[in-house]
Amino acid sequence: MLLNPLEKIVANLPYGDGFKFVDQLLELDEDSVIGIYRFRESEYFYKHHFKDQPVTPGVILIECMAQIGLACLGSYLMRENDSKPQFVFTENHINFLNTVLPKTTVIVSAKKEYFRFGKLKVVVRMMDENENKIAEGWMSGIILKD
């Protein structure tokens, strides 16, 4: 089965199924990315995080934003490189405005602020499927080369 370029980027992310928070990329170019992820009721963390009223942990929301906004966009920017680049998340400033419950689909958009000397910084936003803003801010990471 041949994958389109966006599917290939998602398939090549260095995360296992239990920790990959990208279902699909909707848009991707040199300056921005938009991707989605549906938080399933079966996610491992819901059993333990507010077990009677599960809520998605903020650190997982940040990870979802980093996987779409940094890892996917960074992979695209490094596509001419023969190796599979690895990304290290270095810093962020995220404001949370709403919670994410099980069965919520989130839409993450990230716009490149800069990419130089192996460091990528993006302005990122997370919305739910009803266009409610969940979180916004910025994050950055560096690319480790083989």
mmCIF file of C-alpha atoms in Angstrom:
data_model
loop_
_atom_site.group_PDB
_atom_site.id
_atom_site.type_symbol
_atom_site.label_atom_id
_atom_site.label_comp_id
_atom_site.label_asym_id
_atom_site.label_seq_id
_atom_site.Cartn_x
_atom_site.Cartn_y
_atom_site.Cartn_z
ATOM 1 C CA MET A 1 0.000 0.000 0.000
ATOM 2 C CA LEU A 2 1.414 3.371 -1.026
ATOM 3 C CA LEU A 3 1.112 6.171 1.493
ATOM 4 C CA ASN A 4 0.649 9.773 0.468
ATOM 5 C CA PRO A 5 3.340 12.158 1.797
ATOM 6 C CA LEU A 6 1.237 13.262 4.807
ATOM 7 C CA GLU A 7 0.410 9.666 5.784
ATOM 8 C CA LYS A 8 4.086 8.763 5.442
ATOM 9 C CA ILE A 9 5.112 11.476 7.910
ATOM 10 C CA VAL A 10 2.576 10.207 10.478
ATOM 11 C CA ALA A 11 3.591 6.564 9.897
ATOM 12 C CA ASN A 12 7.281 7.415 10.419
ATOM 13 C CA LEU A 13 6.867 9.254 13.717
ATOM 14 C CA PRO A 14 9.061 7.599 16.370
ATOM 15 C CA TYR A 15 6.190 6.793 18.755
ATOM 16 C CA GLY A 16 4.423 3.526 19.494
ATOM 17 C CA ASP A 17 0.675 3.152 19.099
ATOM 18 C CA GLY A 18 0.084 3.810 22.818
ATOM 19 C CA PHE A 19 1.874 7.148 22.645
ATOM 20 C CA LYS A 20 1.174 8.468 19.132
ATOM 21 C CA PHE A 21 -1.237 11.399 19.346
ATOM 22 C CA VAL A 22 -1.635 12.100 15.618
ATOM 23 C CA ASP A 23 -4.407 10.443 13.598
ATOM 24 C CA GLN A 24 -4.172 12.493 10.423
ATOM 25 C CA LEU A 25 -2.537 15.559 8.942
ATOM 26 C CA LEU A 26 -4.972 17.805 7.106
ATOM 27 C CA GLU A 27 -2.554 20.464 5.824
ATOM 28 C CA LEU A 28 1.210 20.773 5.762
ATOM 29 C CA ASP A 29 3.587 23.191 4.059
ATOM 30 C CA GLU A 30 6.864 25.017 4.741
ATOM 31 C CA ASP A 31 5.234 27.354 7.249
ATOM 32 C CA SER A 32 2.418 25.487 9.000
ATOM 33 C CA VAL A 33 0.664 22.238 9.836
ATOM 34 C CA ILE A 34 -2.856 21.216 10.823
ATOM 35 C CA GLY A 35 -3.545 17.776 12.252
ATOM 36 C CA ILE A 36 -6.197 15.920 14.249
ATOM 37 C CA TYR A 37 -6.358 13.363 17.010
ATOM 38 C CA ARG A 38 -9.361 11.699 18.645
ATOM 39 C CA PHE A 39 -8.931 10.916 22.333
ATOM 40 C CA ARG A 40 -10.475 7.469 22.674
ATOM 41 C CA GLU A 41 -12.180 6.240 25.849
ATOM 42 C CA SER A 42 -9.680 3.384 25.949
ATOM 43 C CA GLU A 43 -6.627 5.665 26.408
ATOM 44 C CA TYR A 44 -4.518 4.227 29.251
ATOM 45 C CA PHE A 45 -4.387 7.450 31.283
ATOM 46 C CA TYR A 46 -8.172 7.801 31.676
ATOM 47 C CA LYS A 47 -8.270 4.892 34.151
ATOM 48 C CA HIS A 48 -6.061 6.803 36.571
ATOM 49 C CA HIS A 49 -6.513 10.526 35.917
ATOM 50 C CA PHE A 50 -9.640 11.592 37.790
ATOM 51 C CA LYS A 51 -10.854 7.995 37.559
ATOM 52 C CA ASP A 52 -14.530 8.789 38.235
ATOM 53 C CA GLN A 53 -14.606 11.737 35.802
ATOM 54 C CA PRO A 54 -11.728 11.234 33.351
ATOM 55 C CA VAL A 55 -10.015 14.281 31.874
ATOM 56 C CA THR A 56 -7.078 14.311 29.473
ATOM 57 C CA PRO A 57 -3.908 15.336 31.357
ATOM 58 C CA GLY A 58 -2.383 18.639 30.269
ATOM 59 C CA VAL A 59 0.961 16.979 29.644
ATOM 60 C CA ILE A 60 -0.734 14.681 27.094
ATOM 61 C CA LEU A 61 -2.324 17.688 25.386
ATOM 62 C CA ILE A 62 1.106 19.318 25.177
ATOM 63 C CA GLU A 63 2.527 16.082 23.755
ATOM 64 C CA CYS A 64 -0.211 15.993 21.111
ATOM 65 C CA MET A 65 0.572 19.594 20.140
ATOM 66 C CA ALA A 66 4.312 18.812 20.031
ATOM 67 C CA GLN A 67 3.857 15.711 17.884
ATOM 68 C CA ILE A 68 1.775 17.595 15.317
ATOM 69 C CA GLY A 69 3.352 21.043 15.587
ATOM 70 C CA LEU A 70 7.007 20.108 16.010
ATOM 71 C CA ALA A 71 7.602 16.490 14.967
ATOM 72 C CA CYS A 72 5.354 16.476 11.888
ATOM 73 C CA LEU A 73 6.288 19.955 10.680
ATOM 74 C CA GLY A 74 9.953 19.319 11.474
ATOM 75 C CA SER A 75 9.901 16.027 9.552
ATOM 76 C CA TYR A 76 8.452 17.858 6.577
ATOM 77 C CA LEU A 77 11.085 20.588 6.787
ATOM 78 C CA MET A 78 13.834 17.934 6.963
ATOM 79 C CA ARG A 79 12.374 15.777 4.158
ATOM 80 C CA GLU A 80 15.425 16.303 1.908
ATOM 81 C CA ASN A 81 17.624 14.711 4.583
ATOM 82 C CA ASP A 82 18.162 10.964 3.984
ATOM 83 C CA SER A 83 18.007 10.039 7.672
ATOM 84 C CA LYS A 84 14.931 9.988 9.889
ATOM 85 C CA PRO A 85 15.347 13.037 12.111
ATOM 86 C CA GLN A 86 14.604 12.732 15.811
ATOM 87 C CA PHE A 87 13.146 15.668 17.695
ATOM 88 C CA VAL A 88 13.765 16.690 21.269
ATOM 89 C CA PHE A 89 11.107 18.894 22.809
ATOM 90 C CA THR A 90 12.945 21.712 24.586
ATOM 91 C CA GLU A 91 10.518 24.336 25.870
ATOM 92 C CA ASN A 92 6.967 25.603 25.787
ATOM 93 C CA HIS A 93 4.556 28.146 27.123
ATOM 94 C CA ILE A 94 0.997 26.881 26.804
ATOM 95 C CA ASN A 95 -2.165 28.455 28.224
ATOM 96 C CA PHE A 96 -5.016 26.018 28.846
ATOM 97 C CA LEU A 97 -8.512 27.384 28.315
ATOM 98 C CA ASN A 98 -10.687 24.223 28.381
ATOM 99 C CA THR A 99 -10.514 20.540 29.246
ATOM 100 C CA VAL A 100 -10.556 17.567 26.888
ATOM 101 C CA LEU A 101 -12.855 14.687 27.759
ATOM 102 C CA PRO A 102 -12.741 11.157 26.323
ATOM 103 C CA LYS A 103 -14.200 10.913 22.780
ATOM 104 C CA THR A 104 -13.081 14.461 21.908
ATOM 105 C CA THR A 105 -11.419 15.122 18.566
ATOM 106 C CA VAL A 106 -8.854 17.902 18.702
ATOM 107 C CA ILE A 107 -7.511 19.980 15.843
ATOM 108 C CA VAL A 108 -3.954 21.237 16.302
ATOM 109 C CA SER A 109 -2.579 24.029 14.153
ATOM 110 C CA ALA A 110 0.986 25.262 14.309
ATOM 111 C CA LYS A 111 2.679 28.093 12.465
ATOM 112 C CA LYS A 112 6.463 28.197 12.132
ATOM 113 C CA GLU A 113 8.003 31.149 13.904
ATOM 114 C CA TYR A 114 11.535 30.144 12.951
ATOM 115 C CA PHE A 115 13.605 27.153 11.883
ATOM 116 C CA ARG A 116 17.362 27.588 11.992
ATOM 117 C CA PHE A 117 20.429 25.774 13.297
ATOM 118 C CA GLY A 118 18.295 22.686 13.920
ATOM 119 C CA LYS A 119 15.840 24.500 16.201
ATOM 120 C CA LEU A 120 12.166 24.814 15.328
ATOM 121 C CA LYS A 121 9.822 27.182 17.173
ATOM 122 C CA VAL A 122 6.081 27.244 16.457
ATOM 123 C CA VAL A 123 3.025 29.121 17.634
ATOM 124 C CA VAL A 124 0.453 26.439 18.357
ATOM 125 C CA ARG A 125 -3.275 26.215 19.033
ATOM 126 C CA MET A 126 -5.604 23.352 19.927
ATOM 127 C CA MET A 127 -9.352 23.451 19.251
ATOM 128 C CA ASP A 128 -12.048 20.824 19.681
ATOM 129 C CA GLU A 129 -14.380 19.627 16.929
ATOM 130 C CA ASN A 130 -16.887 22.342 17.944
ATOM 131 C CA GLU A 131 -14.239 25.059 17.456
ATOM 132 C CA ASN A 132 -13.824 25.694 21.184
ATOM 133 C CA LYS A 133 -10.283 26.823 21.950
ATOM 134 C CA ILE A 134 -8.571 24.373 24.315
ATOM 135 C CA ALA A 135 -5.004 25.659 24.471
ATOM 136 C CA GLU A 136 -2.627 28.069 22.788
ATOM 137 C CA GLY A 137 0.948 29.208 23.109
ATOM 138 C CA TRP A 138 4.355 28.372 21.667
ATOM 139 C CA MET A 139 6.805 25.497 21.773
ATOM 140 C CA SER A 140 10.201 24.619 20.415
ATOM 141 C CA GLY A 141 12.435 21.642 19.857
ATOM 142 C CA ILE A 142 15.736 20.675 18.333
ATOM 143 C CA ILE A 143 16.573 18.097 15.690
ATOM 144 C CA LEU A 144 19.090 15.390 16.505
ATOM 145 C CA LYS A 145 20.918 14.135 13.445
ATOM 146 C CA ASP A 146 22.274 10.610 13.051
#
